[in-house]
Coordinates of C-alpha atoms and ligand atoms in Angstrom, one line a residue:
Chain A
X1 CA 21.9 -46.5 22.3
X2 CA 24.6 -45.8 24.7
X3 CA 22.9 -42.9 26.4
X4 CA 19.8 -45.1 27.7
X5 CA 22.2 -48.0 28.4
X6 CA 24.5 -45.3 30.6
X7 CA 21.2 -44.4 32.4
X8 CA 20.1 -47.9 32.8
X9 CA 23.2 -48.9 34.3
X10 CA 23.3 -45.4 36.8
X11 CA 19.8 -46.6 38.0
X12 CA 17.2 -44.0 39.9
X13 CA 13.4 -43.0 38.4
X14 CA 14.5 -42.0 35.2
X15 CA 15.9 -45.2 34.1
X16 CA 12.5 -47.0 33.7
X17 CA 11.7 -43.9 31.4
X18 CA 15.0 -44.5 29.4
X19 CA 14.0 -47.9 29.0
X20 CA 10.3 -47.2 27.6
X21 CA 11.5 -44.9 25.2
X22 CA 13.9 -47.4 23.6
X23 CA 10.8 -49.9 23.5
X24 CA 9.0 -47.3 22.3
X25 CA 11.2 -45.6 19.6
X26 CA 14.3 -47.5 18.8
X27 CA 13.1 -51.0 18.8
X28 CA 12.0 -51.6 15.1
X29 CA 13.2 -47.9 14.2
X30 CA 10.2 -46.6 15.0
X31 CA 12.2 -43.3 15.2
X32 CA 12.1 -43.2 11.1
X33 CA 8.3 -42.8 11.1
X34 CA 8.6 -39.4 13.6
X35 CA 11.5 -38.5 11.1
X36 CA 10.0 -38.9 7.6
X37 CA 7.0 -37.1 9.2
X38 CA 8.6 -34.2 10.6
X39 CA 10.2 -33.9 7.0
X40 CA 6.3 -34.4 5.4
X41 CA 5.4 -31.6 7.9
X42 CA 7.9 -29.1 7.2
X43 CA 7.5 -29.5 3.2
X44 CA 4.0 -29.6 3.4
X45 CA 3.7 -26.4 5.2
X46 CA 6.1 -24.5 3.5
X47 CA 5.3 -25.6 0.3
X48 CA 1.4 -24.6 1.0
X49 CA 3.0 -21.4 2.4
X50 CA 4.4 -20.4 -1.0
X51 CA 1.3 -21.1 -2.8
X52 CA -1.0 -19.5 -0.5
X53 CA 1.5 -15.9 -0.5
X54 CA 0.8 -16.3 -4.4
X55 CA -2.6 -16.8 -4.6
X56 CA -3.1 -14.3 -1.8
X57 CA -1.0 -11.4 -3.4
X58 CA -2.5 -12.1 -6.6
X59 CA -6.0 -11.5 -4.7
X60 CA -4.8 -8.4 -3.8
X61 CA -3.8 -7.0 -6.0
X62 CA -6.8 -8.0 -8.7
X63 CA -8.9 -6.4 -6.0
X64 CA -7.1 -3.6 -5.3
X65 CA -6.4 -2.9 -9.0
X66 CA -10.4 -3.6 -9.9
X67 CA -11.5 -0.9 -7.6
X68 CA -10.6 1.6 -10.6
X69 CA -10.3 -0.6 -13.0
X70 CA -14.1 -1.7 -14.0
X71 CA -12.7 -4.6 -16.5
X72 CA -11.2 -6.3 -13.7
X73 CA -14.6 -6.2 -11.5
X74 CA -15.6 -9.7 -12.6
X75 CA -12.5 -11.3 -12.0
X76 CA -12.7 -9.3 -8.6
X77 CA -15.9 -11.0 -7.4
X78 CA -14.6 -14.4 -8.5
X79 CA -11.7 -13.9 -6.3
X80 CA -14.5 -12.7 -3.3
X81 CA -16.4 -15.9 -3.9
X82 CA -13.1 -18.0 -3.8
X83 CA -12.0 -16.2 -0.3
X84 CA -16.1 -16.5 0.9
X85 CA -16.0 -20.6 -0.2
X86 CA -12.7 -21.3 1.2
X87 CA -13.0 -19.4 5.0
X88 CA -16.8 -21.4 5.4
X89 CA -15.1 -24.7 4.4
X90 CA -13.1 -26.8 7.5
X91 CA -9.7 -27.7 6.6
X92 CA -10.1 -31.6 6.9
X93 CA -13.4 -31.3 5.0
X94 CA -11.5 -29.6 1.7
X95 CA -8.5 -31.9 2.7
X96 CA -11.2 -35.2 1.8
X97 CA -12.5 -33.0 -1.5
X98 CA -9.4 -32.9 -2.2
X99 CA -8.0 -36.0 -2.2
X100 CA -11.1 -38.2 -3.0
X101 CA -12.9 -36.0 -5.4
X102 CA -10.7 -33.6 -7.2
X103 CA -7.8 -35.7 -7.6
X104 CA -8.9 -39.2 -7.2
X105 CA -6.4 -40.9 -8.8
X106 CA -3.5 -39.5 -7.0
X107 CA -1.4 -42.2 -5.2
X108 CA 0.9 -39.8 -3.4
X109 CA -0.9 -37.4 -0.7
X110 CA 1.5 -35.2 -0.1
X111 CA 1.2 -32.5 -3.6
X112 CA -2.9 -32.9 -3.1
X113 CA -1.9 -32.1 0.6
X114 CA 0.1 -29.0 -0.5
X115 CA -2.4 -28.0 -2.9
X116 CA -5.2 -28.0 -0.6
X117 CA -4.0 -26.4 2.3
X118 CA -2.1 -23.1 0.1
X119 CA -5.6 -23.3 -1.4
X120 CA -7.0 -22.7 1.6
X121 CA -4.3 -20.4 3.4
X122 CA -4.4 -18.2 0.2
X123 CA -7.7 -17.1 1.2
X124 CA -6.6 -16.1 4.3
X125 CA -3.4 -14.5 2.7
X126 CA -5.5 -12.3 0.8
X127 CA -7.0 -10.6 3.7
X128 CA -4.3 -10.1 5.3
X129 CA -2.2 -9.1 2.5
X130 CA -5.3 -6.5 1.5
X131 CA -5.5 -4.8 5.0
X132 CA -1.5 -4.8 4.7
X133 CA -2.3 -2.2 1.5
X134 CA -5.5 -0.3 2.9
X135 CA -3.1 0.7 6.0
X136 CA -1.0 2.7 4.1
X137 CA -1.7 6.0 3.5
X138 CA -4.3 6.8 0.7
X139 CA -2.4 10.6 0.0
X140 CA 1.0 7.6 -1.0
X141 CA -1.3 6.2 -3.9
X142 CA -2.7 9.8 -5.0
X143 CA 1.3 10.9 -5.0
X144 CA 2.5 8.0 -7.2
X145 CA -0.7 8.9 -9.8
X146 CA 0.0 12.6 -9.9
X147 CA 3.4 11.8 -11.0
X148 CA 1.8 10.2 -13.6
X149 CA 2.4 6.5 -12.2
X150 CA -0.3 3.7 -13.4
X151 CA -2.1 2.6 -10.3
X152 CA -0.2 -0.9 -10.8
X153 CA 3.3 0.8 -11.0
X154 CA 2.5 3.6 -8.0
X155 CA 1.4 -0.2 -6.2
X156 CA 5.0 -1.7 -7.0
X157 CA 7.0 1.5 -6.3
X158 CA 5.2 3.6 -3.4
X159 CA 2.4 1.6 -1.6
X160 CA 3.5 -2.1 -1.8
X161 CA 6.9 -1.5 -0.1
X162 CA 5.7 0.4 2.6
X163 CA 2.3 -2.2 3.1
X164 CA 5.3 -5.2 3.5
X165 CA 5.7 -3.8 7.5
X166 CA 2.6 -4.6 8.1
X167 CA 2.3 -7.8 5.6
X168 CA 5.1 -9.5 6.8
X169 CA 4.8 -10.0 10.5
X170 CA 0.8 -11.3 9.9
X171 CA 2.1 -13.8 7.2
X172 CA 4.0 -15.2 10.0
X173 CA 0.9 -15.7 12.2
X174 CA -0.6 -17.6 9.7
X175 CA 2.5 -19.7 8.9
X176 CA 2.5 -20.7 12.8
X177 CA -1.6 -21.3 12.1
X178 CA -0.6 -23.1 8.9
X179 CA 1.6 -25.6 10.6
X180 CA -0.8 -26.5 13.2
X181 CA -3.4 -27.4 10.8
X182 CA -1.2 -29.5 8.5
X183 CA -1.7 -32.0 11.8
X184 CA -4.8 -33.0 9.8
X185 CA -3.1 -34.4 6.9
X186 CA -3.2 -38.1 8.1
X187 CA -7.0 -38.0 6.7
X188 CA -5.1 -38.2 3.4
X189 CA -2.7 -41.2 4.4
X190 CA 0.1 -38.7 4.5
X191 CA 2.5 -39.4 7.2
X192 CA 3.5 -36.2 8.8
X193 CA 4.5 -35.6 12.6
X194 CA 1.0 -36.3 13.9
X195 CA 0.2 -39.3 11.9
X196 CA 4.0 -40.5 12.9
X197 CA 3.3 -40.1 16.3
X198 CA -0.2 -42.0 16.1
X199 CA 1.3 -44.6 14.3
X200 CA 4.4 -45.1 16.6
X201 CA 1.5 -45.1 19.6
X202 CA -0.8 -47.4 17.7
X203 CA 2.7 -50.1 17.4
X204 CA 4.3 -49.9 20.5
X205 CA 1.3 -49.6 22.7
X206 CA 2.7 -47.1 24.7
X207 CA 0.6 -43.4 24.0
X208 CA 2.1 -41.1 26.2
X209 CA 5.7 -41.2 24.9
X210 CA 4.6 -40.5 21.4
X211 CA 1.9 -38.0 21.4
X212 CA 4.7 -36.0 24.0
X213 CA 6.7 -36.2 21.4
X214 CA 4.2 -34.6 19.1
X215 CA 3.7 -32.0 21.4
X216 CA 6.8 -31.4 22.0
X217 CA 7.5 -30.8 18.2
X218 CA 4.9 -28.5 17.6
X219 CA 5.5 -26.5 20.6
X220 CA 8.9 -26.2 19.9
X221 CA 8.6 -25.4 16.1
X222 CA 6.0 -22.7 17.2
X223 CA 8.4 -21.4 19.8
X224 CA 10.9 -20.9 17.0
X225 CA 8.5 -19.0 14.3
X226 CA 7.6 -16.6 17.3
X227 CA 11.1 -15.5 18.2
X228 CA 12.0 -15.3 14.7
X229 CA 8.8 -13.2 13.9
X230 CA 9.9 -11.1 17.0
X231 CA 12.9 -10.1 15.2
X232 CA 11.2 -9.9 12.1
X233 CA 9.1 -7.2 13.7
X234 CA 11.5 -5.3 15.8
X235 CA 13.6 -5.5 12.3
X236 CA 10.6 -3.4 10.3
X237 CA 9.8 -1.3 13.5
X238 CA 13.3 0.2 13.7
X239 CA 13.4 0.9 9.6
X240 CA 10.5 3.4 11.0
X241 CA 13.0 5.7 12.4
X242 CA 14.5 6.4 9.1
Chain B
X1 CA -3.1 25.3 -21.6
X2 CA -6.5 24.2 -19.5
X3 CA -10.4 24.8 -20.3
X4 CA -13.1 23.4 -17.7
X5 CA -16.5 23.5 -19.2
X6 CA -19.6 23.3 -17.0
X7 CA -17.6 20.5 -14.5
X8 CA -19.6 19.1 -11.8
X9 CA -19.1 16.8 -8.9
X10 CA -21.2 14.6 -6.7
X11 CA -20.2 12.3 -4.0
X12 CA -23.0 10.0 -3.3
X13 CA -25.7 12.2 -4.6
X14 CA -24.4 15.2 -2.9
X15 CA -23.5 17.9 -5.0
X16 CA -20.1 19.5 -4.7
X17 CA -19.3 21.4 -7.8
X18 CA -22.3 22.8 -9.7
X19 CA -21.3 23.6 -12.8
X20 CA -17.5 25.5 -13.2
X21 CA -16.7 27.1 -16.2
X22 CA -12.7 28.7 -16.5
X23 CA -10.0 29.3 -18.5
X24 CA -6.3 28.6 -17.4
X25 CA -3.7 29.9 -19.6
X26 CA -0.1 29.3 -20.5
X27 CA 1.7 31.5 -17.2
X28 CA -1.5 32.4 -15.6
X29 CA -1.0 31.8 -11.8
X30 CA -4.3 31.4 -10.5
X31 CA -4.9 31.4 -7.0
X32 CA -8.7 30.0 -5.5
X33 CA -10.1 31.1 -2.3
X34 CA -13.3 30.2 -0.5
X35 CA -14.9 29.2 2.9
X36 CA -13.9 25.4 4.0
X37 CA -15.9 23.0 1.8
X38 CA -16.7 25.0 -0.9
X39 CA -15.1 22.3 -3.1
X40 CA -11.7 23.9 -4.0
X41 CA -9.6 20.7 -3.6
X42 CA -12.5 18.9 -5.5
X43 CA -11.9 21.2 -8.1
X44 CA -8.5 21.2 -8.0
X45 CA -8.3 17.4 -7.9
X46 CA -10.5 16.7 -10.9
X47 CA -8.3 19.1 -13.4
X48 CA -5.7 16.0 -13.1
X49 CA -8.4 13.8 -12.7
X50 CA -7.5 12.5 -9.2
X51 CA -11.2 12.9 -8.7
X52 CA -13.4 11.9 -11.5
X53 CA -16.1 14.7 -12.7
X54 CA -19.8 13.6 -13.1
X55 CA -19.9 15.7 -16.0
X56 CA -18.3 18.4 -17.9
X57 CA -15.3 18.6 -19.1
X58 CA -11.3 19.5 -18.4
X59 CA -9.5 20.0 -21.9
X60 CA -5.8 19.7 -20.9
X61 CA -4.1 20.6 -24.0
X62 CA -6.1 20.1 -26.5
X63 CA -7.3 16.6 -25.3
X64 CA -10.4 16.0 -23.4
X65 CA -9.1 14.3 -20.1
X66 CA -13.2 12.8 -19.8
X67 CA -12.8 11.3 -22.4
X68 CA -12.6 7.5 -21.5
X69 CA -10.1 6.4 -23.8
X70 CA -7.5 9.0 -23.4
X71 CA -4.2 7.8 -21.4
X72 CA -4.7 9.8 -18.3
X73 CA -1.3 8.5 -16.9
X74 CA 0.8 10.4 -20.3
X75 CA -1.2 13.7 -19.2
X76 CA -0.6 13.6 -15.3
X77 CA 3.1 13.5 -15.7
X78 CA 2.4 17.1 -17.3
X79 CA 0.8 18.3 -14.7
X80 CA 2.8 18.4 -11.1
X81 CA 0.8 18.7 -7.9
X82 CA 1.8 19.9 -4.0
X83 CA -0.3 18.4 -1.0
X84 CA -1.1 19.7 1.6
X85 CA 0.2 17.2 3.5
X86 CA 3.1 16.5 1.3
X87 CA 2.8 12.6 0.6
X88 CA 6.3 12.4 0.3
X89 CA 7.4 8.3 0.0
X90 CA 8.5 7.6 3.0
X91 CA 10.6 4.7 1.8
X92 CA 12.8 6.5 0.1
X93 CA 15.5 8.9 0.5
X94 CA 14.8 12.8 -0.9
X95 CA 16.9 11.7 -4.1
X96 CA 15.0 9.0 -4.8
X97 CA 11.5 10.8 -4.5
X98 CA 13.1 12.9 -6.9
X99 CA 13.9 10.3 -9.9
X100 CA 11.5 7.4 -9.2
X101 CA 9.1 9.1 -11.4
X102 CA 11.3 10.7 -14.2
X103 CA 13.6 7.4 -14.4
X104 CA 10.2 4.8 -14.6
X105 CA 8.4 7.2 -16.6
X106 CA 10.5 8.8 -18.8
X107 CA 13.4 7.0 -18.8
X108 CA 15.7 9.1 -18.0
X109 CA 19.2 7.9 -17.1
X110 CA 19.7 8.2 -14.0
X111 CA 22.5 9.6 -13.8
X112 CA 20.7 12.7 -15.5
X113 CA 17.9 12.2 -13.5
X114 CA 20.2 13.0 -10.0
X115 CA 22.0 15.8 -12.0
X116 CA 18.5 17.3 -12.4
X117 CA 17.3 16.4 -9.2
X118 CA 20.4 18.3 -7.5
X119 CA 20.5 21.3 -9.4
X120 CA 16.7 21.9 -8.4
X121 CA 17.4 20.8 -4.7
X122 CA 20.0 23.7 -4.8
X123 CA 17.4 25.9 -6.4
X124 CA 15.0 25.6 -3.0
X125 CA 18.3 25.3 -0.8
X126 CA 18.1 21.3 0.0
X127 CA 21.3 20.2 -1.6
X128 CA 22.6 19.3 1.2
X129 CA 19.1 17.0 2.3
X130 CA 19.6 14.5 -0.9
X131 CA 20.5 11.5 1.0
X132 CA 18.0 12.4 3.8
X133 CA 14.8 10.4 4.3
X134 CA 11.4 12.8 4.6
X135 CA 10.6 11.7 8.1
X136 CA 14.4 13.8 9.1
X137 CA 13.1 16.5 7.5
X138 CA 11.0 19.6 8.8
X139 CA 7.7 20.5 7.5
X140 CA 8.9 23.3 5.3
X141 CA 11.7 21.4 3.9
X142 CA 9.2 18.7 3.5
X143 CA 7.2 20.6 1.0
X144 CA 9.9 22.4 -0.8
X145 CA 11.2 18.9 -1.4
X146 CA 7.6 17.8 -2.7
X147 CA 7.4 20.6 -4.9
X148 CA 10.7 19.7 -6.4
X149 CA 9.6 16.4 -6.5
X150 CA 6.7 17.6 -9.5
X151 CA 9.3 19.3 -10.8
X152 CA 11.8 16.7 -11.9
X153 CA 8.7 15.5 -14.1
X154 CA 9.1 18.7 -16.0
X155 CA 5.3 19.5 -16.1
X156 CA 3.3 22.1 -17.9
X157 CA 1.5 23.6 -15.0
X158 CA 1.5 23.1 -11.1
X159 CA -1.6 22.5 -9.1
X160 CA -1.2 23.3 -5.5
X161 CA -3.4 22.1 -2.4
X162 CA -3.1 24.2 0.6
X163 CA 0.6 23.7 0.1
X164 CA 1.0 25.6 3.5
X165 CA -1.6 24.8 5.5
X166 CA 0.0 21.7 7.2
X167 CA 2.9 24.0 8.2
X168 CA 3.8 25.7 11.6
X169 CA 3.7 29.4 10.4
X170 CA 7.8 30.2 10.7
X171 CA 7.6 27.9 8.1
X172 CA 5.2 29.0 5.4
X173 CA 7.5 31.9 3.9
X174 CA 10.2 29.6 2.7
X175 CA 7.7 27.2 1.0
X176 CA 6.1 30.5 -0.3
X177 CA 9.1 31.9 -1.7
X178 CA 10.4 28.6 -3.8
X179 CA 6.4 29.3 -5.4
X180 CA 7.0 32.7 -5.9
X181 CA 10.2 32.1 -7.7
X182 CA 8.4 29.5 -10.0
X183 CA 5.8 32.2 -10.8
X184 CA 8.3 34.6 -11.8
X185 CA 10.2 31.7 -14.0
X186 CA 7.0 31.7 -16.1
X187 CA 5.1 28.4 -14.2
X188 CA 1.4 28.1 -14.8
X189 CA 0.2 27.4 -11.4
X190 CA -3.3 26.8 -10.1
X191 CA -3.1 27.1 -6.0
X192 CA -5.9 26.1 -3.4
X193 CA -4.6 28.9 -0.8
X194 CA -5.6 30.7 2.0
X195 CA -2.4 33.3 1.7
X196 CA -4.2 36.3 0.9
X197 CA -0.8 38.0 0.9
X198 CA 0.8 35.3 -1.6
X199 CA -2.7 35.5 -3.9
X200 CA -3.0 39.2 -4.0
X201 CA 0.8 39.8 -4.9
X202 CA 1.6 36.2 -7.1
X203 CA -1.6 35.9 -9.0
X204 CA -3.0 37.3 -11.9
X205 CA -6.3 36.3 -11.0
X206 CA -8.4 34.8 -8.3
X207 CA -11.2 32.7 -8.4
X208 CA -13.6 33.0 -5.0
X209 CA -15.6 29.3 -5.1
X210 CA -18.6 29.2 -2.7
X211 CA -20.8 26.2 -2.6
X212 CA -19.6 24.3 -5.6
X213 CA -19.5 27.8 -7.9
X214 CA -17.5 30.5 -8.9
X215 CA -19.1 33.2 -7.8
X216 CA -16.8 35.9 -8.5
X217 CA -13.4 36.4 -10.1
X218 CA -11.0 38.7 -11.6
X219 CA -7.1 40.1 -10.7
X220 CA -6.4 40.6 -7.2
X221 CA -7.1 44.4 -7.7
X222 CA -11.0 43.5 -8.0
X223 CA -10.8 41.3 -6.0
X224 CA -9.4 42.1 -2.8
X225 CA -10.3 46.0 -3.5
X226 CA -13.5 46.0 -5.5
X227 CA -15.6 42.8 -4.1
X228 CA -18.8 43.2 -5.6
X229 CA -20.6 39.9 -4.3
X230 CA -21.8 39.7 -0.9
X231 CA -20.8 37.0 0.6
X232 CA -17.2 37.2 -1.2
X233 CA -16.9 40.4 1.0
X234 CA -18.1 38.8 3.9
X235 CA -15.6 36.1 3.3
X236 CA -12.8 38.4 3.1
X237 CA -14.1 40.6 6.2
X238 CA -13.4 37.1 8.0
X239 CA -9.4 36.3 6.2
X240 CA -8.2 39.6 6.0
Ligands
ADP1 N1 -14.2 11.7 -1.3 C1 -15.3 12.4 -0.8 N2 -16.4 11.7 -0.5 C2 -17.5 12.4 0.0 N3 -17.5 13.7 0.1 C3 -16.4 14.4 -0.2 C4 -15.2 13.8 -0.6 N4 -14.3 14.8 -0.8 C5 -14.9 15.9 -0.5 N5 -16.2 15.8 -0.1 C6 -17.1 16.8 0.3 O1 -17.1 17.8 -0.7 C7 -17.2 19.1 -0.1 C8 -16.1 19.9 -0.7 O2 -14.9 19.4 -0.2 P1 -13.5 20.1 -0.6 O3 -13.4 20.1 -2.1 O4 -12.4 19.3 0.1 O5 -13.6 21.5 0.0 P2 -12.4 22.6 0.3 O6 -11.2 22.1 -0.3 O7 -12.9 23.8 -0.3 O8 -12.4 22.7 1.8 C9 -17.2 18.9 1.4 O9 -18.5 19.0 1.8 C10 -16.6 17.5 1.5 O10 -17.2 16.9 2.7
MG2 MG1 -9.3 21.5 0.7

């Protein structure tokens, strides 16, 4: 309140600015809506991301484990059909299934929300998290088994940790990807920094301030992930030099 | 200690071992030489099953490893194998290459496990490398460490891959020496080699593969002085 009024007061271009902004987000704390969204949007993706690392590793592994086990080679093409299903389906479109169909009596978007999108991010996890495996080394497997390892103990102990260097830096790209699409989750009435924004521009009549904001948010948030991931990765590049 | 009877390998439909029928016995060190794609690693990585056989069999001790229900994972630990390219875990330091296996497999301590570890480090002159990780390491020490490595699991025999082939040559005598050593402490070793001088002075006999058979073998003496096949005497007119 006192910083617009100081800029009022001081005059110049900006202060017509100042004075939009407090119609447009102070008066009738329209500020709350951006806030509970940018909370809605922060749990929603990070509680997706935790359930699509699951489903994704457990992907994985089923398929990784089912190329010498032939028991598991059922189980191995449901988990192909699931990844197939999931990457030919549009976000919003398994958002609606979701929320309309599979659980129709929910009254609170936001678990359906995180269901569906880990649901759909695990697909992509599992990719990612398998190509993470394949780069390294077949000869590391072959070691572990000549030791006399199981294939899923010489994928704990020898290949796993050494697949996590290349595993970790892509899970990043698709938690900045994961972010970005939770913009859809208005389709479900959830209010997260999108809707927020929408709705703060649909009361206040003024569209430019709040969709900025938006933006802004995004851009920001992504900015952060990327620097972070670039330490992440000069982190695991250095542990090379062992 | 080993019998393979009549074992045979395709990959895709092409055949690589045509029927291969030997005995390996406890403190035999048998060495196998052949051209380049004559199927000696094939061979070699189907006696611990690495590679699966399309028929025959490998009796390891009594027990058929074909066999579908036998726990293959219980009879690898008895049998140690060198790579040629060492597949050392990167990961890790040289001590703990050296009791991952013995301490998740075996449980032993780990205390026990290091002491082990140590004393056969000093055997191949590594003591001093234990806290190193591989990639510090030369090629040589590389190996001697993955031999050691198989060791620590205590096996009954020791299958070697070209365990020199991967090295620059100053290297190949130490890696040869800490073999030669384990064949004069008794070890039954199977090695893939193209050392003629380790095969005709370490083994007591020699196995010459050629398109997915044995075509000849016997003690180095035959061998290397008495060739009777043809094209095992054109292949030593090429090595020697
Ligand atoms: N995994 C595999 N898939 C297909 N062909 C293979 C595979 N491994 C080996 N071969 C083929 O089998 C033949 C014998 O290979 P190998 O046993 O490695 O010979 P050597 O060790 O005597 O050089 C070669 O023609 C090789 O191309
Ligand atoms: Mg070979």
């Amino acid at each position: 309140m006192i910083l617009p009024t100081l800029f009022l007061a001081a005059g110049g271009p900006l202060s017509g600015w100042f004075a939009k902004l407090h119609e447009t987000f102070i008066v009738n704390e329209r500020y709350k809506m951006m806030i509970e969204g940018f909370r809605n949007t922060i749990i929603i993706t990070l509680g997706a991301l935790v359930i699509g690392v699951t489903i994704g590793m457990l992907i994985a592994v089923v398929k990784y484990l089912a190329e010498d086990v032939p028991g598991l080679k059922p189980l191995a093409y449901v988990c192909d059909l699931y990844v197939k299903v999931i990457r030919g389906i549009p976000m919003v479109v398994l958002l609606l299934i979701f929320f309309y169909i599979i659980f129709s009596h929910a009254k609170n978007g936001i678990p359906v929300a995180i269901v569906a999108f880990g649901i759909n991010s695990g697909a992509y996890m599992a990719e990612l998290i398998r190509s993470g495996i394949n780069a390294v080394d077949a000869g590391q497997m072959e070691a572990g088994r000549s030791l006399g390892m199981s294939r899923l103990q010489a994928m704990r102990v020898v290949v796993f940790p050494q697949a996590v260097r290349y595993i970790l830096p892509a899970i990043g790209n698709e938690l900045i990807a994961l972010l970005k699409e939770t913009s859809v989750a208005g389709y479900v009435a959830v209010v997260d920094v999108t809707r927020a924004g929408n709705l703060i521009r649909n009361n206040s009549y003024d569209a430019v301030n709040p969709l900025m904001l938006v933006a802004l948010i995004y851009l920001v948030l992504v900015l952060l992930l990327t620097w972070l991931l670039g330490k992440l990765e000069r982190r695991l590049s250095t542990g090379d030099k062992r | 200690m080993i019998s393979v009877k009549n074992l045979q390998k395709n990959f895709g439909g092409v055949e690589v071992l045509k029927g291969i029928n030997t005995e390996i016995d406890k403190g035999d060190v048998i060495c196998v030489i052949g051209p380049s794609g004559s199927g000696k690693s094939t061979f070699l990585r189907c006696l611990n099953m690495l590679e699966r056989p399309s028929g025959g069999q490998i009796i390891f001790e009594g027990d058929d490893l074909t066999d579908k229900k036998i726990d293959l994972d219980l009879h690898r630990q008895k049998m140690g194998m060198v790579f040629q390219q060492f597949n050392l875990f990167p990961h890790m330091t040289v001590m703990k290459n050296l009791t991952v296996a013995p301490m998740l497999l075996k449980k032993v301590p780990e205390e026990k496990a290091r002491a082990k570890a140590l004393e056969l480090l000093g055997k191949v002159g590594l003591a001093d490398r234990a806290d190193s990780f591989p990639n510090q390491l030369s090629g040589g020490q590389k190996q001697r460490v993955a031999i050691v490595r198989a060791l620590c699991m205590e096996p009954d025999v020791m299958l070697f891959d070209e365990p020199t082939s991967a090295l620059d040559p100053e290297m190949v005598g130490e890696v040869l020496d800490v073999m030669k050593k384990l064949a004069s402490d008794g070890m039954t070793m199977v090695v893939v080699t193209h050392e003629m001088g380790f095969a005709r002075e370490v083994a007591n006999r020699i196995l010459f593969l050629e398109d997915g058979v044995i075509l000849e073998e016997g003690t180095p003496d035959h061998i290397f002085n008495h060739p009777e096949n043809e094209r095992l005497r054109s292949f030593l007119a090429k090595v020697l």
